[in-house]
mmCIF file of C-alpha atoms and ligand atoms in Angstrom:
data_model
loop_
_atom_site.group_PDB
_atom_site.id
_atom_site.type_symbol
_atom_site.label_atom_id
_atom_site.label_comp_id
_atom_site.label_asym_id
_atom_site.label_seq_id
_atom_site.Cartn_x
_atom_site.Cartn_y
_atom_site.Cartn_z
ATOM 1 C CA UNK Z 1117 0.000 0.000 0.000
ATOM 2 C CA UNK Z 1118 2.458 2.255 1.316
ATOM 3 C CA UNK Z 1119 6.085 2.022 -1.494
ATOM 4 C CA UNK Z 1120 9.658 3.307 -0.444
ATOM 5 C CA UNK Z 1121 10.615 5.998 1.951
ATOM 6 C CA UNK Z 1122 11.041 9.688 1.656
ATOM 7 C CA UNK Z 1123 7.301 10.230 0.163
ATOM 8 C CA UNK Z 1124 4.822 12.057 1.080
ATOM 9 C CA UNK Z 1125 1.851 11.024 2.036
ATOM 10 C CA UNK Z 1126 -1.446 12.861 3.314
ATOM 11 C CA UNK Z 1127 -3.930 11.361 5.224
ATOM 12 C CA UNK Z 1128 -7.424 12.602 4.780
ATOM 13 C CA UNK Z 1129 -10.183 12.052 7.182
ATOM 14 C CA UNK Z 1130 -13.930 12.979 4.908
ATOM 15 C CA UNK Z 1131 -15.636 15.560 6.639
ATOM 16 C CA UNK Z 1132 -18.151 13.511 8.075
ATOM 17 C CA UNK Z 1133 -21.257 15.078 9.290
ATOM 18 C CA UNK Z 1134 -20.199 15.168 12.985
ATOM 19 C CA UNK Z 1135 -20.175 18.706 14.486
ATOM 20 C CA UNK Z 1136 -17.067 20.242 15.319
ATOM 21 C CA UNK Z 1137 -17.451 19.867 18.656
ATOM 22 C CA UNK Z 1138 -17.750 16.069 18.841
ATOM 23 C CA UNK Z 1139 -14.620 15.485 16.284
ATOM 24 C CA UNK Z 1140 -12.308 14.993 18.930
ATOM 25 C CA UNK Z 1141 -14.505 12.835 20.984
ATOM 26 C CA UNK Z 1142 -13.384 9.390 21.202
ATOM 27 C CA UNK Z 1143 -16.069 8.235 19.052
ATOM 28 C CA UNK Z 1144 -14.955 9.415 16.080
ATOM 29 C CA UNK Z 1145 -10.935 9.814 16.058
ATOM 30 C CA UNK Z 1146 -9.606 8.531 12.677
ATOM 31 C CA UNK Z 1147 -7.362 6.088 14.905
ATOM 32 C CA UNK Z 1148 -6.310 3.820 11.573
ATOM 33 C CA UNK Z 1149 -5.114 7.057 10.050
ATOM 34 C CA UNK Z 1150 -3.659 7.753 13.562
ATOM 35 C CA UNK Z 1151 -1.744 4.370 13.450
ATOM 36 C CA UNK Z 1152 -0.531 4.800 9.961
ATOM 37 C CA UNK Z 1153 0.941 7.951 10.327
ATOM 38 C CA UNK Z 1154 3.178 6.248 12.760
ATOM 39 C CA UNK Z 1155 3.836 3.808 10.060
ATOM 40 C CA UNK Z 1156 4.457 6.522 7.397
ATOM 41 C CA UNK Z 1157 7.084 8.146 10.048
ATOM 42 C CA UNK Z 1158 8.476 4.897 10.503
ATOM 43 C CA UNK Z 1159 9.047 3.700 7.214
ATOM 44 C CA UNK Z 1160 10.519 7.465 7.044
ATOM 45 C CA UNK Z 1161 8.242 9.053 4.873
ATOM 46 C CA UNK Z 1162 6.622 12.798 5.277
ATOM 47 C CA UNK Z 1163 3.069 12.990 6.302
ATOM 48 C CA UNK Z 1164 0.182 15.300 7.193
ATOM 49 C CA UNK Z 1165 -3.033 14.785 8.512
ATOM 50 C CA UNK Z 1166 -6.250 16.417 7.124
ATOM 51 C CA UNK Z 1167 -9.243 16.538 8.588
ATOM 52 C CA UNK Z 1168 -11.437 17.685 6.345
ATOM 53 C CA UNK Z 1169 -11.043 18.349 2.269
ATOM 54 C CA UNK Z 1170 -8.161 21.527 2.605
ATOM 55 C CA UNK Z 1171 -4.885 22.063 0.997
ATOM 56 C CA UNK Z 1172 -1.985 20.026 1.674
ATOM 57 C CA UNK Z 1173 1.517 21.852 2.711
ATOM 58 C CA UNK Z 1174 3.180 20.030 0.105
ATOM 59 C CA UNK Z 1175 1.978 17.760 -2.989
ATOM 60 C CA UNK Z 1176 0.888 14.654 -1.978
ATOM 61 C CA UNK Z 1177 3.221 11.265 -3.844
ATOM 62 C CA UNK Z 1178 -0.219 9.472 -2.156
ATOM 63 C CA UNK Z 1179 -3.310 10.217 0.081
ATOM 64 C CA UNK Z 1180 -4.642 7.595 2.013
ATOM 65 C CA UNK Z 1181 -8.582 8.728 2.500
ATOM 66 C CA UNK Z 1182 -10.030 6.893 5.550
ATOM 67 C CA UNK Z 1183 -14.044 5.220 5.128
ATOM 68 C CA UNK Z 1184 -16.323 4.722 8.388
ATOM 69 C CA UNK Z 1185 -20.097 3.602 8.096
ATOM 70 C CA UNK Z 1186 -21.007 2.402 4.149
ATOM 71 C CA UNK Z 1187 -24.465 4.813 4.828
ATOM 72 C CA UNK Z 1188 -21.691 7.856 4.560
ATOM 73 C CA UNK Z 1189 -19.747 6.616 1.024
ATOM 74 C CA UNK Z 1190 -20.686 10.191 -0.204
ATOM 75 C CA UNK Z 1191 -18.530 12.199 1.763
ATOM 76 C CA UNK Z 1192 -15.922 10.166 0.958
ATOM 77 C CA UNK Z 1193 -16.734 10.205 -2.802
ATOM 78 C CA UNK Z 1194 -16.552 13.796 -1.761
ATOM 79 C CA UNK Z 1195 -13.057 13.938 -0.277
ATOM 80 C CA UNK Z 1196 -11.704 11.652 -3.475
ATOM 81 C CA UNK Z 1197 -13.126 14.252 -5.910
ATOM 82 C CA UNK Z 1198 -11.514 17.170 -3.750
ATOM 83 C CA UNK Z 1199 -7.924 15.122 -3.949
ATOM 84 C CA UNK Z 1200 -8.037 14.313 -6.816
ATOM 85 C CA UNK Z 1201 -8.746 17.636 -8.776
ATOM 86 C CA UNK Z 1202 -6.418 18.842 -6.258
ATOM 87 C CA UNK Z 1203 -3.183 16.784 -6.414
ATOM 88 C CA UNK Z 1204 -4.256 15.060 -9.956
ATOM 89 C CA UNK Z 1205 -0.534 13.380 -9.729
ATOM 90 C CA UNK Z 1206 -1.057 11.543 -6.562
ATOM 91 C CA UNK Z 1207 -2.429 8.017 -6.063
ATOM 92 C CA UNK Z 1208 -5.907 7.840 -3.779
ATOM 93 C CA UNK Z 1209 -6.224 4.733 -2.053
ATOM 94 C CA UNK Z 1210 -9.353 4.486 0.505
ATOM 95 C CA UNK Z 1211 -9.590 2.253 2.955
ATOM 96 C CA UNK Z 1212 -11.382 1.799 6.463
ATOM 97 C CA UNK Z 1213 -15.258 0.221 7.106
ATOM 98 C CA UNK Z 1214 -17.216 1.202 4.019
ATOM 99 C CA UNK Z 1215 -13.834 0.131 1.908
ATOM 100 C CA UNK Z 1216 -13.458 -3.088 3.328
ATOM 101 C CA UNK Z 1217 -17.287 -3.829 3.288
ATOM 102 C CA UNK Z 1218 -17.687 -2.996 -0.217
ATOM 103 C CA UNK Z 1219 -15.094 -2.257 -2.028
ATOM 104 C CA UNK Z 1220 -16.534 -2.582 -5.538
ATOM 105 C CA UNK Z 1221 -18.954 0.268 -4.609
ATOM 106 C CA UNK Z 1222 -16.169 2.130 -3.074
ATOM 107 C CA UNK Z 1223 -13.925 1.804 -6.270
ATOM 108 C CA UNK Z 1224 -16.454 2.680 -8.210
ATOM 109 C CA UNK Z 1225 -18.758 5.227 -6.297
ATOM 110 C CA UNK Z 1226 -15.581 7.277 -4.852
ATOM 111 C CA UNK Z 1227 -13.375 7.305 -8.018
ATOM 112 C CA UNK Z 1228 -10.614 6.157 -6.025
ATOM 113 C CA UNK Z 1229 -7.410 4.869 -7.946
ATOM 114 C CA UNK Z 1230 -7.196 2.013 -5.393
ATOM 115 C CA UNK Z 1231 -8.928 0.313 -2.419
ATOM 116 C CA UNK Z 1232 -7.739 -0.960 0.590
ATOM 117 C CA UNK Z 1233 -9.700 -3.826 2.230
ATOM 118 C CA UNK Z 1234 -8.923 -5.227 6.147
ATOM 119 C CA UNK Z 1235 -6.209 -3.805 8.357
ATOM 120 C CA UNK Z 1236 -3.103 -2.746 7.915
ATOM 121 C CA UNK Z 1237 -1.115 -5.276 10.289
ATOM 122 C CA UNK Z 1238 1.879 -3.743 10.452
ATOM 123 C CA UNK Z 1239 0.705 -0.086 11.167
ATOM 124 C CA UNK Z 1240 -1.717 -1.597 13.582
ATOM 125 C CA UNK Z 1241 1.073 -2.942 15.816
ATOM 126 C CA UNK Z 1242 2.445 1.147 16.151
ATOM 127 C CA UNK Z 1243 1.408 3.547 18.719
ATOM 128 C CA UNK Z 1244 -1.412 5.934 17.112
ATOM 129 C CA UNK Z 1245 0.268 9.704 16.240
ATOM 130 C CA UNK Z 1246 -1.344 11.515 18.773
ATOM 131 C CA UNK Z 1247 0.281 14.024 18.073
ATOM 132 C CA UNK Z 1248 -1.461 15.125 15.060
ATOM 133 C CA UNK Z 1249 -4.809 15.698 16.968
ATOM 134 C CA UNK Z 1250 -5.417 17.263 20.331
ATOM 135 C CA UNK Z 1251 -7.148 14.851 22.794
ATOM 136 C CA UNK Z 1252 -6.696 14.092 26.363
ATOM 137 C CA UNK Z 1253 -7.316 10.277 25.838
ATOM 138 C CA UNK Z 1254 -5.695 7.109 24.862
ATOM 139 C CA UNK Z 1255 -7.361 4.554 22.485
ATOM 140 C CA UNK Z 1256 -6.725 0.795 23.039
ATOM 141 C CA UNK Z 1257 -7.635 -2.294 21.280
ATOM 142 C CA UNK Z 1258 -7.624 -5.201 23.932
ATOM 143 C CA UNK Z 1259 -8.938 -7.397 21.141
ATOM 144 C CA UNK Z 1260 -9.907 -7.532 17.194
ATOM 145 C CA UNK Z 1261 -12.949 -8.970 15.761
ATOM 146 C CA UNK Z 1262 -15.883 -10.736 18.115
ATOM 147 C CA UNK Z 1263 -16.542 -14.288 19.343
ATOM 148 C CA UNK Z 1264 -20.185 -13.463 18.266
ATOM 149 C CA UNK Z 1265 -21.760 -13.208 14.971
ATOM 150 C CA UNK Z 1266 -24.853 -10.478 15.401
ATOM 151 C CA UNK Z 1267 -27.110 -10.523 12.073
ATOM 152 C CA UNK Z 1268 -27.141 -6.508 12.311
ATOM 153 C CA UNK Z 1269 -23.001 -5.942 13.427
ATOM 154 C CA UNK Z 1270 -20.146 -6.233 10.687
ATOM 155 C CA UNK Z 1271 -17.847 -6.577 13.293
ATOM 156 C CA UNK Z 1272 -17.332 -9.884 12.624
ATOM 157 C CA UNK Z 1273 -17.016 -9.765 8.960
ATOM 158 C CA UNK Z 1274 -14.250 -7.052 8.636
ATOM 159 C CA UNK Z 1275 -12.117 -8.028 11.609
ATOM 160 C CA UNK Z 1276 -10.295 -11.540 12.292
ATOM 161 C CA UNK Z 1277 -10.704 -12.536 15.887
ATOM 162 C CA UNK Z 1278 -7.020 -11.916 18.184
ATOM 163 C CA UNK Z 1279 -6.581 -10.830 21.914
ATOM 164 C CA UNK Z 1280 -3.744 -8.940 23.505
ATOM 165 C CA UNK Z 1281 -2.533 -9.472 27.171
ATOM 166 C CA UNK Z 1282 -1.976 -8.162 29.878
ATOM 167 C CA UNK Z 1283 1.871 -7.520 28.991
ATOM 168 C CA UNK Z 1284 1.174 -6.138 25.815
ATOM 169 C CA UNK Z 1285 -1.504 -3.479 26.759
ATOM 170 C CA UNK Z 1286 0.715 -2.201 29.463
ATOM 171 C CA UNK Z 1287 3.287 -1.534 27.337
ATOM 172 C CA UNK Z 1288 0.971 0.514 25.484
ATOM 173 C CA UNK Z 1289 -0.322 2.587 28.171
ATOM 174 C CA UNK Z 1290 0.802 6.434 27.738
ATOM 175 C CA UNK Z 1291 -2.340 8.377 29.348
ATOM 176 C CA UNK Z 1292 -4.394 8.231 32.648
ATOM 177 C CA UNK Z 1293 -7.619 8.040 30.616
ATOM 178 C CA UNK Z 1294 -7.813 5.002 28.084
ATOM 179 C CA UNK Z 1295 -10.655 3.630 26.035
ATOM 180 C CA UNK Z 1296 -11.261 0.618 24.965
ATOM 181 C CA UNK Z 1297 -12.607 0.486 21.013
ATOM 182 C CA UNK Z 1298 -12.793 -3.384 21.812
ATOM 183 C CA UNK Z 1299 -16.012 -5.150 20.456
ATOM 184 C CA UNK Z 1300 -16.258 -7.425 23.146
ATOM 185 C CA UNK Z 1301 -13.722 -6.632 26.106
ATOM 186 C CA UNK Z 1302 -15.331 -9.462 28.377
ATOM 187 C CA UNK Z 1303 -14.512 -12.483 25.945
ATOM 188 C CA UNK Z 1304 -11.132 -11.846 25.901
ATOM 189 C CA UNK Z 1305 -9.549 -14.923 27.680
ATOM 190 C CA UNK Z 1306 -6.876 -12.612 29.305
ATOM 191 C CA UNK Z 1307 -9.557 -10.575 30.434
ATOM 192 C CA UNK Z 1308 -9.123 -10.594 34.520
ATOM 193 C CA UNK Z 1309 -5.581 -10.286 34.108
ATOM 194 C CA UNK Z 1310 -6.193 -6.887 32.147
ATOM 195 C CA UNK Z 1311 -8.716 -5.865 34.371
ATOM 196 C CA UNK Z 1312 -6.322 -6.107 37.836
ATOM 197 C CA UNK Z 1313 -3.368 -5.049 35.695
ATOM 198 C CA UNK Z 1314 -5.167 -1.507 34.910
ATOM 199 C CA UNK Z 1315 -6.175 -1.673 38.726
ATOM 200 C CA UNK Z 1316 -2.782 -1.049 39.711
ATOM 201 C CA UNK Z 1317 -0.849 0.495 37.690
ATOM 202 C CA UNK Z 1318 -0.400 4.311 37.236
ATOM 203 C CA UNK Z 1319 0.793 6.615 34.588
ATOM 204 C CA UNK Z 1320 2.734 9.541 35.795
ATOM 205 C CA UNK Z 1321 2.522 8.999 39.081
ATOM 206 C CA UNK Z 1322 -1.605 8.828 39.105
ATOM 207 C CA UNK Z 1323 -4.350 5.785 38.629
ATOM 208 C CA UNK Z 1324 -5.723 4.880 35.628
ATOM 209 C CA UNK Z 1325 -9.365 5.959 34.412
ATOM 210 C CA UNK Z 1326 -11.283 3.341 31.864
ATOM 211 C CA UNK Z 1327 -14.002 3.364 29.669
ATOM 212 C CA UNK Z 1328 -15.083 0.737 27.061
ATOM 213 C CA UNK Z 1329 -17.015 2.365 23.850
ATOM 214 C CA UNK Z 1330 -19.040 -0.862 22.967
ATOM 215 C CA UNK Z 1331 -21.488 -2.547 25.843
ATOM 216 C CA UNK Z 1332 -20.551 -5.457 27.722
ATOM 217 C CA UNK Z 1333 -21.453 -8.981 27.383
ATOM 218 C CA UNK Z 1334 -24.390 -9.148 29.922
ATOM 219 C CA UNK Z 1335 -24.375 -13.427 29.291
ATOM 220 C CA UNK Z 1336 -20.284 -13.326 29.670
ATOM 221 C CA UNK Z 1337 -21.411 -11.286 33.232
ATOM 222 C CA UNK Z 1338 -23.978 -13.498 34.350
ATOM 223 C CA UNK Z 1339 -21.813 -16.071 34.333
ATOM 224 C CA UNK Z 1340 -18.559 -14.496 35.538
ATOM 225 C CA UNK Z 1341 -19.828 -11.763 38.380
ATOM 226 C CA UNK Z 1342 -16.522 -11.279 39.637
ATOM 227 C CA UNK Z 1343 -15.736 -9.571 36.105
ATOM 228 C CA UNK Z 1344 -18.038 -6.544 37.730
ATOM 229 C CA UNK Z 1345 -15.951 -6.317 40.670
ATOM 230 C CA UNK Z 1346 -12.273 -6.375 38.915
ATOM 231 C CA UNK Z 1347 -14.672 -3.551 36.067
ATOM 232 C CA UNK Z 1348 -15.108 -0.948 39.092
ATOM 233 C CA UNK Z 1349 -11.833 -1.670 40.409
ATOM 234 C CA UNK Z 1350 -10.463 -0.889 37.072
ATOM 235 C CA UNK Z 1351 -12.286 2.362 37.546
ATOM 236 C CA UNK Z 1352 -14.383 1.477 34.399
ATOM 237 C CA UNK Z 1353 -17.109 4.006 34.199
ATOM 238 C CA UNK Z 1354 -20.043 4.821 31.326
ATOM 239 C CA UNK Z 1355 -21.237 1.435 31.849
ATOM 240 C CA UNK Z 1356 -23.024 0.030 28.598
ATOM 241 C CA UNK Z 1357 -24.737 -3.468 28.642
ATOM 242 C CA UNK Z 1358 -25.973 -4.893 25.243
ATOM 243 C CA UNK Z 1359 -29.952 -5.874 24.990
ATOM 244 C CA UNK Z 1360 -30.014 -7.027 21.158
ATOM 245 C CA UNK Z 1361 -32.476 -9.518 22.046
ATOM 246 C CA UNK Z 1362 -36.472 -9.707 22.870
ATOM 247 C CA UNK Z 1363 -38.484 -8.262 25.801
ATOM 248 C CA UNK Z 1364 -38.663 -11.784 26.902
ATOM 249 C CA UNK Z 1365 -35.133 -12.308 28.135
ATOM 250 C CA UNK Z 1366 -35.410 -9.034 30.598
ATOM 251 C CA UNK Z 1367 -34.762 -10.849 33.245
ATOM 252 C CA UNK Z 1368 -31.372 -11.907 32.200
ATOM 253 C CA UNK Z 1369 -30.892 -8.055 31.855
ATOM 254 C CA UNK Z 1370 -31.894 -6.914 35.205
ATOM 255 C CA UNK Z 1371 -29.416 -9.519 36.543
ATOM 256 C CA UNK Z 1372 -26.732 -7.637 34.855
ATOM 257 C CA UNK Z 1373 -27.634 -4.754 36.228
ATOM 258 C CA UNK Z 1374 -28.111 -5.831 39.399
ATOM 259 C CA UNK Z 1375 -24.347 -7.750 39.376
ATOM 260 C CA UNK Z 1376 -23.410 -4.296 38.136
ATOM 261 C CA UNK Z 1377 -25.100 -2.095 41.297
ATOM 262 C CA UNK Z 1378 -23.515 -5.135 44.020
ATOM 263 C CA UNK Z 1379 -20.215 -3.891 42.269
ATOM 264 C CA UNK Z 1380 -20.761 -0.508 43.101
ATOM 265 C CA UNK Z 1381 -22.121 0.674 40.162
ATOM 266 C CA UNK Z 1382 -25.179 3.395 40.017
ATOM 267 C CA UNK Z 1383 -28.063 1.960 38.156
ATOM 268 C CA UNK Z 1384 -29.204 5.553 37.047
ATOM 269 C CA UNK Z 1385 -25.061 5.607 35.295
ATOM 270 C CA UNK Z 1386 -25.570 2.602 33.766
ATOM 271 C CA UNK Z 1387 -27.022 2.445 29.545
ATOM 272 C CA UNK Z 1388 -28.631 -0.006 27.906
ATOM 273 C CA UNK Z 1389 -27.636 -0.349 24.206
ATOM 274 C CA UNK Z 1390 -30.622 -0.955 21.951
ATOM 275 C CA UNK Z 1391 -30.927 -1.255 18.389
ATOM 276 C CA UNK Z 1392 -34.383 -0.160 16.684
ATOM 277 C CA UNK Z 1393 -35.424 0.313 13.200
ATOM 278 C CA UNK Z 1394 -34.424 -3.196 13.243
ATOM 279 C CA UNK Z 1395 -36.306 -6.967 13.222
ATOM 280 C CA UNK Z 1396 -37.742 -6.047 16.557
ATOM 281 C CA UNK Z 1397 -41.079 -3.835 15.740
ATOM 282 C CA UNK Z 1398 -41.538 -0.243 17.548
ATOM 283 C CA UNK Z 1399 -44.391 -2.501 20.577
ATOM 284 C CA UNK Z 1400 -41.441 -4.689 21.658
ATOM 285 C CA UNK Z 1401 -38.873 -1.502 22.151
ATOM 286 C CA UNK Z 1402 -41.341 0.562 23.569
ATOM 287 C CA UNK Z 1403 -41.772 -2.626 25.803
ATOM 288 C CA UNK Z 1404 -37.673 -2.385 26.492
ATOM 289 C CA UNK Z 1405 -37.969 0.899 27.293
ATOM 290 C CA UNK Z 1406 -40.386 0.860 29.628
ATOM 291 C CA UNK Z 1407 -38.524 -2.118 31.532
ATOM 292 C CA UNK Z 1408 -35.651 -0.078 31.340
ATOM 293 C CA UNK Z 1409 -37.155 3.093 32.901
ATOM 294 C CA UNK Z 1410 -38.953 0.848 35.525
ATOM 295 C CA UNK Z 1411 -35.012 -0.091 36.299
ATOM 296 C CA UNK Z 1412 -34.164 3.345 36.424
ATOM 297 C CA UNK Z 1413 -31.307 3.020 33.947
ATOM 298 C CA UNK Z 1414 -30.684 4.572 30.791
ATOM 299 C CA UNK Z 1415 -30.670 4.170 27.256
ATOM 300 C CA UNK Z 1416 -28.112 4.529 24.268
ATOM 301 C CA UNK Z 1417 -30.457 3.608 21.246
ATOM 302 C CA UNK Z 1418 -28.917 2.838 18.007
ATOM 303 C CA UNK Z 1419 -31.070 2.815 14.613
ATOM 304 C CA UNK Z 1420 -29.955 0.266 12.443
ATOM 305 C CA UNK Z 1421 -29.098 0.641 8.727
ATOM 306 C CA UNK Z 1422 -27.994 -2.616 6.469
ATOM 307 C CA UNK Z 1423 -24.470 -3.020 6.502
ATOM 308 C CA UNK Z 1424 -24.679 -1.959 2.471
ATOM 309 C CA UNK Z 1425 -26.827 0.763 3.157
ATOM 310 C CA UNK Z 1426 -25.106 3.517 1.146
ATOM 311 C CA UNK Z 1427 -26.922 6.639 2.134
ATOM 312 C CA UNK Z 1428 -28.454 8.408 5.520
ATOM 313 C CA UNK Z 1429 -30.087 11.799 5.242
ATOM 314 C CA UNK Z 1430 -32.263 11.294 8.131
ATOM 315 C CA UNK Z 1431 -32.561 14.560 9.755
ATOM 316 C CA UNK Z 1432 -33.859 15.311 13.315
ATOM 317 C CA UNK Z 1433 -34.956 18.789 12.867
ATOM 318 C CA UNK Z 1434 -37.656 17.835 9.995
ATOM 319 C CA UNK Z 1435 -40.841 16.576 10.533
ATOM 320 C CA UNK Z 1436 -41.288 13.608 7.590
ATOM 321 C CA UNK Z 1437 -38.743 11.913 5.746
ATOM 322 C CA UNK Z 1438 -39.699 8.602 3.795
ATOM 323 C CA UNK Z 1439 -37.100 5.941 2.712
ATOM 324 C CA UNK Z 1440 -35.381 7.653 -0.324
ATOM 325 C CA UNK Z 1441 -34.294 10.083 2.922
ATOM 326 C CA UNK Z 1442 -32.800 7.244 5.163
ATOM 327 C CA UNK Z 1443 -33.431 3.223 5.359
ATOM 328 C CA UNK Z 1444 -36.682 2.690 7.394
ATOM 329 C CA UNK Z 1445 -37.152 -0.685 8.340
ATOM 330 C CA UNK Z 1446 -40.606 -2.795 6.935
ATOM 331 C CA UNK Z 1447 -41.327 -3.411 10.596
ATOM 332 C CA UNK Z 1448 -41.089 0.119 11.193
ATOM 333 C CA UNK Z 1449 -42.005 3.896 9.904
ATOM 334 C CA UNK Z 1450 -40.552 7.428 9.672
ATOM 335 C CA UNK Z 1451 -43.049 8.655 12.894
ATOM 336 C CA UNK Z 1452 -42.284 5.552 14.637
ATOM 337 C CA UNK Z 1453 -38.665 5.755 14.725
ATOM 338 C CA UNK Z 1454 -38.710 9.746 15.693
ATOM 339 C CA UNK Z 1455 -41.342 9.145 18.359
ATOM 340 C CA UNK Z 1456 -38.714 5.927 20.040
ATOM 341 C CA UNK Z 1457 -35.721 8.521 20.093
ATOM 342 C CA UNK Z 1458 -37.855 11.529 21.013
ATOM 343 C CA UNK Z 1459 -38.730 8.743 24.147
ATOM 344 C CA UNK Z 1460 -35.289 8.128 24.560
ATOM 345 C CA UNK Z 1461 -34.099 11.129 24.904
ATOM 346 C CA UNK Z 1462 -36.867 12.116 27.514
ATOM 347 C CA UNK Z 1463 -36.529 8.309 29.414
ATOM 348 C CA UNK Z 1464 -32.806 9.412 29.714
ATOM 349 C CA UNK Z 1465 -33.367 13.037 30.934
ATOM 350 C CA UNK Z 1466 -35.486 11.747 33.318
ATOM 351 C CA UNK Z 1467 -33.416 9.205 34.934
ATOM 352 C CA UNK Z 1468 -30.578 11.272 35.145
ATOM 353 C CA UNK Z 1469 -31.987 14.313 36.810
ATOM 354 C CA UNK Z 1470 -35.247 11.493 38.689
ATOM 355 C CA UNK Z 1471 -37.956 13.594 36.967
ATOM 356 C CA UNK Z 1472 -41.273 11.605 37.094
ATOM 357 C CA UNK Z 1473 -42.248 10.851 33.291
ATOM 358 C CA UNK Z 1474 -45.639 12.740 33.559
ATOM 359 C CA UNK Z 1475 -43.623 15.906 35.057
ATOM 360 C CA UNK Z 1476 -41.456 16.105 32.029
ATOM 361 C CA UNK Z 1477 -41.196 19.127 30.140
ATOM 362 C CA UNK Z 1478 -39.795 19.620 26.438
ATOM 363 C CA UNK Z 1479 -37.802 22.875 27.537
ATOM 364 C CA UNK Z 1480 -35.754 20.054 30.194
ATOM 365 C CA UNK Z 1481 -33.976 18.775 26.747
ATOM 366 C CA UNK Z 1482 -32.532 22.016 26.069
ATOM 367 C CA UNK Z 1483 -31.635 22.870 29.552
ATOM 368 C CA UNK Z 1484 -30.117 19.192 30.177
ATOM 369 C CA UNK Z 1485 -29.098 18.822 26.340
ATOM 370 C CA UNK Z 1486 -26.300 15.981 25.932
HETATM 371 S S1 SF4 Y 434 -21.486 -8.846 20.211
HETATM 372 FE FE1 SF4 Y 434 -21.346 -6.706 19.494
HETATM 373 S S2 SF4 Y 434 -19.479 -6.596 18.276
HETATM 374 FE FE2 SF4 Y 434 -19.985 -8.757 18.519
HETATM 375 S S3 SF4 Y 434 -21.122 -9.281 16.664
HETATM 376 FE FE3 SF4 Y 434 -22.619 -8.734 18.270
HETATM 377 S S4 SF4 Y 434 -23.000 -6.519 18.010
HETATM 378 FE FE4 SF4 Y 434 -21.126 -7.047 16.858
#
């Protein structure tokens, strides 16, 4: 992908429609750009990092364009048309999600001169260039892939399964506050190991803090409760527990949370990640919902799109859209889907500030906005 040394390559992140605010956040940090910039450096070649389509300092020998969700192929299409009329000498490869899930689309869609598909192995074994951003976090990948095989998750289908140990991660460690990008932290077979090794050890003199980005394994829980325990002594906070499954099983999921509280955790801190505008019609996640505000815990919904959905213009602020706007479910409609996260977004203002449901008023979402 990357040929001979002294070249120069920019690194382009599209401008994906994340606000400004929230490009730093550790949801969205281009960390595979991150991790080949270290490669570039190492292999001693120049590089830059763009976020956005700008000018380059100098002309580009290649530009690497980085892909996330397939539903947003058009700003990268975008950021390959910007390049390329730019820097018409240079060579655009893209890689990243949408790449590797479709790359005939990609090739053809973008305009690209070349796609990448999977991870780059050796970049992936460097320390990210943190550097070239300005964040006060540490990303780490405890694991690659998942054990499981969702019908709605690519996870599985872009990433080959391998855990890191203890040893290695600590090696890694270079800030007080790390999270985890790991699909599944709790399968990993090293995983007490980790969990007591971040319990001790400090960076600069001070403890760790830890946070995992996906939800934990409420089954891997259930039948390891200990893991809860060794989680809060980690100092693991923004709890998420996965409920992909029917109404019927909640009583698996209140055992989770309740193995969760007995580790010291606050029910009202803890979220539930949902999926909707999925298999499971709007009655059944209402019915979650409910369950989940009778637990007093909170919610962090996702709406599904199909993993080759190549377009998303769904827009909050309107009042209709129809599916040539954004994918919308059989099971499902356009009213249905705004009235669950219009719910959501009022179950989780309530719990967090233990407003009764009826007492809620619209103007709370702008005073407690998140
Ligand atoms: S457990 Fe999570 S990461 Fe693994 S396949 Fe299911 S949704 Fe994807």
């Amino acid at each position: 992908m990357i040929f001979g040394r002294n070249k120069k390559i920019l690194l382009v992140e599209p401008e994906f429609p994340v606000v400004n605010k929230s490009k730093n956040h550790s949801n969205f940090l281009p960390i595979g750009l991150l991790k080949l910039a270290s490669y570039c450096r190492y292999t001693e070649n120049e590089v830059q990092l763009i976020r956005g389509n700008k000018a380059a300092s100098f002309y580009p020998d290649q530009i690497l364009i980085t892909s996330l969700f397939t539903y947003w192929s058009f700003y990268v299409k975008e950021s390959v048309s910007f390049y390329k009329s730019r820097y018409p000498k240079s060579e655009v490869i893209v890689g990243g999600i949408y790449a590797t899930l479709m790359p005939q689309h990609c090739k053809e869609y973008t305009g690209c001169d070349e796609v990448f598909i999977g991870q780059h192995e050796e970049a992936d074994k460097l320390m990210p260039a943190y550097d070239l951003v300005d964040v006060d976090y540490q990303i780490l990948h405890g694991m690659r892939g998942c054990s499981r095989k969702c019908p709605f998750c690519g996870i599985w289908k872009i990433e080959g399964l391998n855990f890191k140990n203890a040893d290695e991660l600590n090696k890694e460690i270079c800030n007080n506050k790390l999270i985890f990008y790991d699909n599944n932290m709790l399968v990993n077979p090293n995983i007490r190991d980790i969990l007591s090794m971040l319990a001790e050890t400090t960076y600069n003199g001070r403890v760790l803090k830890c946070e995992c980005q996906s939800g934990f394994d409420g089954r891997i829980l259930s039948r390891n409760p200990d893991l809860a325990r060794l989680l809060r002594k980690a100092r693991f906070t923004n709890i998420r527990l996965a409920w992909d499954f029917s109404y019927d099983q909640y009583s698996e999921v209140e055992n989770w949370i309740s193995i969760m509280e007995n580790a010291g955790y606050n029910r009202r801190n803890i979220f539930i990640f949902m999926v909707y505008n999925w298999d499971f019609k709007y009655d059944e996640l209402e019915n979650k919902r409910r369950k989940c505000f009778e637990w007093g815990v909170q919610i962090a919904d996702c709406r599904f799109r199909p993993l080759d959905q190549t377009f998303d213009n769904y827009n909050p602020k309107v009042k209709y859209q129809n599916d040539n706007d954004y994918f919308i479910h059989p099971e499902w409609s356009d009213s249905l889907i705004r009235k669950f996260r219009a719910d959501v977004r009022k179950h989780n203002i309530c719990i967090r500030y233990k407003i009764e449901w009826n007492n809620y008023d619209k103007k709370q979402e702008r005073i407690h906005s998140y």
